Short mmCIF file of C-alpha atoms in Angstrom, two decimals:
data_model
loop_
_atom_site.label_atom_id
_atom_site.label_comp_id
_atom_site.label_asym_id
_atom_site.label_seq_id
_atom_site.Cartn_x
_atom_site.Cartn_y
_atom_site.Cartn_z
CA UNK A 1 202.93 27.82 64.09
CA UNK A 2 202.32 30.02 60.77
CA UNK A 3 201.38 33.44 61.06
CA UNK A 4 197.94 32.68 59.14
CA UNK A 5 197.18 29.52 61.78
CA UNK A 6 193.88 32.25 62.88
CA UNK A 7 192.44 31.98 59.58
CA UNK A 8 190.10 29.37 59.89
CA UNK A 9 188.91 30.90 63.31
CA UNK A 10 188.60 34.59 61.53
CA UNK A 11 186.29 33.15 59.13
CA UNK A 12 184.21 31.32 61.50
CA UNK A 13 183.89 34.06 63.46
CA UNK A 14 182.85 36.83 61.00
CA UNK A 15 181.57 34.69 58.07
CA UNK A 16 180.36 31.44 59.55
CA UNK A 17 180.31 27.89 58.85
CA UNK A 18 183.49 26.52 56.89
CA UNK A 19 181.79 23.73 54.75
CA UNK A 20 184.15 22.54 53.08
CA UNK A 21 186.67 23.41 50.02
CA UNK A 22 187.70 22.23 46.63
CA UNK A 23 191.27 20.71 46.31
CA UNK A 24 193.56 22.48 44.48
CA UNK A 25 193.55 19.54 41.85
CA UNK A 26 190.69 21.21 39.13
CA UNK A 27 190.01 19.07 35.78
CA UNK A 28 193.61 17.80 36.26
CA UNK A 29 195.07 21.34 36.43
CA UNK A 30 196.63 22.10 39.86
CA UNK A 31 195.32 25.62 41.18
CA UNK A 32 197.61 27.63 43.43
CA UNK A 33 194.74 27.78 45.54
CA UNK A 34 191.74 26.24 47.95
CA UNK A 35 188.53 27.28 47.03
CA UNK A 36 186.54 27.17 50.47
CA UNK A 37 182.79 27.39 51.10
CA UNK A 38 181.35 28.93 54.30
CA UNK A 39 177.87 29.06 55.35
CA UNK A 40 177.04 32.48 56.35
CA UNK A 41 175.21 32.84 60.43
CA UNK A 42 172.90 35.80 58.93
CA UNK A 43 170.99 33.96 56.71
CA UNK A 44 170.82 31.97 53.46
CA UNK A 45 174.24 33.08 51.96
CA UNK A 46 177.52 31.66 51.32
CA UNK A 47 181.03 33.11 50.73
CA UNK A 48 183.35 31.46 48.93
CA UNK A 49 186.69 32.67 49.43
CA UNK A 50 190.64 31.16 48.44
CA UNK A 51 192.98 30.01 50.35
CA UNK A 52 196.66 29.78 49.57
CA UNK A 53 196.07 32.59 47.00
CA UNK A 54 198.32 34.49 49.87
CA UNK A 55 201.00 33.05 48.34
CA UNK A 56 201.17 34.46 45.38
CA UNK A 57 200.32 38.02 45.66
CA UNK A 58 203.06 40.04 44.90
CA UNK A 59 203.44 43.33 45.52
CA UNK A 60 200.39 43.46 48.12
CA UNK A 61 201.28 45.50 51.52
CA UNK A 62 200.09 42.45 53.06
CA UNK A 63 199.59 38.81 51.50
CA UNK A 64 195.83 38.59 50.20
CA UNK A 65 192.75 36.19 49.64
CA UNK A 66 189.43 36.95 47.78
CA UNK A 67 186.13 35.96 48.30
CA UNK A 68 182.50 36.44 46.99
CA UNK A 69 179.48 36.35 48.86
CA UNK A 70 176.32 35.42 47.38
CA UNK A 71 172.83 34.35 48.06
CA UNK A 72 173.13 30.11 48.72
CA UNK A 73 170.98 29.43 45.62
CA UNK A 74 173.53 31.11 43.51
CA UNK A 75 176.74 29.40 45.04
CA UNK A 76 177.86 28.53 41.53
CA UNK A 77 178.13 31.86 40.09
CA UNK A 78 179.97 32.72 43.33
CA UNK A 79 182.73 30.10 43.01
CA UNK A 80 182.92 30.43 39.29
CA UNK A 81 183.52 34.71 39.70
CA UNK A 82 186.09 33.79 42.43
CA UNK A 83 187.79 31.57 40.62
CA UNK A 84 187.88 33.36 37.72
CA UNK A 85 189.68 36.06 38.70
CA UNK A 86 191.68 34.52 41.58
CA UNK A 87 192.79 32.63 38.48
CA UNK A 88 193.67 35.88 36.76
CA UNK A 89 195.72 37.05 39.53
CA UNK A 90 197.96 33.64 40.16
CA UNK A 91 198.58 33.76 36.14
CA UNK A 92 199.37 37.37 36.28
CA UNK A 93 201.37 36.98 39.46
CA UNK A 94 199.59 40.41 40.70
CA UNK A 95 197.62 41.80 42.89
CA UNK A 96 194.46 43.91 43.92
CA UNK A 97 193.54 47.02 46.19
CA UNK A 98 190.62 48.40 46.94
CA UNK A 99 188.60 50.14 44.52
CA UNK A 100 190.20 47.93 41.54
CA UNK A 101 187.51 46.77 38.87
CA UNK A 102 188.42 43.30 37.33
CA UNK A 103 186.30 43.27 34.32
CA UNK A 104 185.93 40.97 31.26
CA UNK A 105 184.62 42.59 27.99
CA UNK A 106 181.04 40.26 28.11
CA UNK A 107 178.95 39.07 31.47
CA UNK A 108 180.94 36.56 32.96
CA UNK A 109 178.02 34.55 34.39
CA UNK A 110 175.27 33.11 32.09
CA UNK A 111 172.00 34.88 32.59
CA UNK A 112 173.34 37.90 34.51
CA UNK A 113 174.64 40.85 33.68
CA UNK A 114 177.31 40.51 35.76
CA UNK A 115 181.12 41.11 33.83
CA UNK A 116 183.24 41.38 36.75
CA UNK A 117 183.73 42.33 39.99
CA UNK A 118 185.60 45.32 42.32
CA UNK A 119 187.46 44.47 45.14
CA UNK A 120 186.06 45.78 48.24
CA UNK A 121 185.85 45.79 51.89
CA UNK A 122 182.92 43.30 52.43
CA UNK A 123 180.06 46.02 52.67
CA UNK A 124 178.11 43.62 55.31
CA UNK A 125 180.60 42.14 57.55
CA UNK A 126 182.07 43.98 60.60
CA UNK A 127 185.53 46.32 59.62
CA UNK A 128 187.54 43.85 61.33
CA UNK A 129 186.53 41.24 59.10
CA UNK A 130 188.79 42.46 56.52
CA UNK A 131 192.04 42.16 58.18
CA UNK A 132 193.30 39.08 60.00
CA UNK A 133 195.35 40.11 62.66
CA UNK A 134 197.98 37.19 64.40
CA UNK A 135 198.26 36.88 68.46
CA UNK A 136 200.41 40.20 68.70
CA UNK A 137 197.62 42.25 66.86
CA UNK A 138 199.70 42.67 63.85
CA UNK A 139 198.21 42.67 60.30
CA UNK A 140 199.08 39.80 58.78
CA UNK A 141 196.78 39.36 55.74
CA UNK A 142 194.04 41.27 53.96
CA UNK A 143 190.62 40.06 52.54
CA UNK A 144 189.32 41.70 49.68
CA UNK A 145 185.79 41.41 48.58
CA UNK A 146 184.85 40.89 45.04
CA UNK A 147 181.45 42.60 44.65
CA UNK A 148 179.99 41.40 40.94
CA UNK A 149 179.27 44.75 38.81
CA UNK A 150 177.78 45.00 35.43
CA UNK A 151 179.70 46.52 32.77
CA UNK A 152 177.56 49.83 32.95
CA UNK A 153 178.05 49.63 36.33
CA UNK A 154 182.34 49.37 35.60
CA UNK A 155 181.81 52.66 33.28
CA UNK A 156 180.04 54.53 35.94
CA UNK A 157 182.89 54.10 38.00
CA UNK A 158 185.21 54.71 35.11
CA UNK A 159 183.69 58.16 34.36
CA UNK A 160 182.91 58.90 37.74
CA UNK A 161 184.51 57.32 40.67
CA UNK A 162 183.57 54.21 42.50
CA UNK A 163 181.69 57.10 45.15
CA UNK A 164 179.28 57.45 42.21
CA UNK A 165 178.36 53.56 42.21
CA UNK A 166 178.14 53.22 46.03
CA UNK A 167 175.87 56.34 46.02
CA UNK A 168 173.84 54.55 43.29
CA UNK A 169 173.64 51.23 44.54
CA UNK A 170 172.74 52.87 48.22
CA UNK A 171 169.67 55.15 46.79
CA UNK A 172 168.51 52.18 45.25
CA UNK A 173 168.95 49.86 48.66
CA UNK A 174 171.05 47.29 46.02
CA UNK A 175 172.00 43.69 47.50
CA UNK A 176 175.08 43.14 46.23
CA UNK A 177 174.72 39.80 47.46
CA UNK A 178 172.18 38.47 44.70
CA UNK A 179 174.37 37.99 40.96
CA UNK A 180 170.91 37.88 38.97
CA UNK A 181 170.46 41.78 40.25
CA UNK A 182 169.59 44.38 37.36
CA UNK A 183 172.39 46.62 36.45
CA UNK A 184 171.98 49.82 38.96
CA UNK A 185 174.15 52.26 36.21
#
């Protein structure tokens, strides 16, 4: 039995649903990954998180997966900032903690403002959510949360600290969850 056979469960439990996933076959390019989609209990949302990505983190403390969560009508710009930079970190054969900002130098996302994303705890999701533990209670792999930022957003935290943005983005009661959000920087 592998040491990640509680994923699934862990998901299920704290996220909801498992849907379904994209193979690891993508336009005839094989991606070191699973892209899976999970209905969320709380409402319309969906996360979309990898699977396999654990693989190939080097470096980490403990192997890693990403995942976005999103409203469900915006599932596509979920999967599509996932993949993006779970793609970035399989090429680069890195890593991420928390508080790193993944940005590109233009929004990512058509229509958005949206250039990247920092990796996170997931800000609505219980603590334990972040750490799958196997049937001795040992760590034995680490979620991080991709929350989508704007690039003023990225240069707040830049100048600032990350602090600065969570301050911001709790005086203005942000939803991190929605892409098509206005820029709180």
């Amino acid at each position: 039995m592998s040491r990640f056979s509680g994923f699934p469960a862990h998901v299920e439990k704290y996220v909801g649903t498992v849907r379904g996933a994209d193979s690891r076959d993508t336009g005839g390019r094989e991606r070191d990954y699973h892209l899976v989609y999970c209905d969320h209990h709380s409402g319309p949302y969906v996360s979309l998180l990898t699977s396999g990505l654990r693989e190939h983190t080097a470096g980490a403390p403990l192997p890693q997966e990403v995942l976005c969560t999103v409203h469900a009508d915006q599932e596509r710009y979920g999967r599509h900032l996932t993949s993006v930079i779970a793609e970035l970190l399989t090429e680069s054969g890195s890593r991420v903690g928390y508080g790193a900002l993944i940005m590109n130098d233009r929004a990512l996302l058509p229509g958005t403002e949206v250039a990247g994303a920092l990796a996170a705890p997931h800000p609505y999701l219980a603590d334990e959510f972040d750490v799958l533990l196997d049937e001795d209670g040992t760590p034995v792999l680490q979620l991080i949360t991709l929350l989508p930022i704007t690039r003023a957003e990225s240069q707040l935290v830049a100048r600032y600290g990350r602090d600065a943005l969570y301050d911001r983005w709790e005086q203005r009661n942000v939803d991190l969850t929605d892409i098509t959000r206005p820029s709180a920087a």
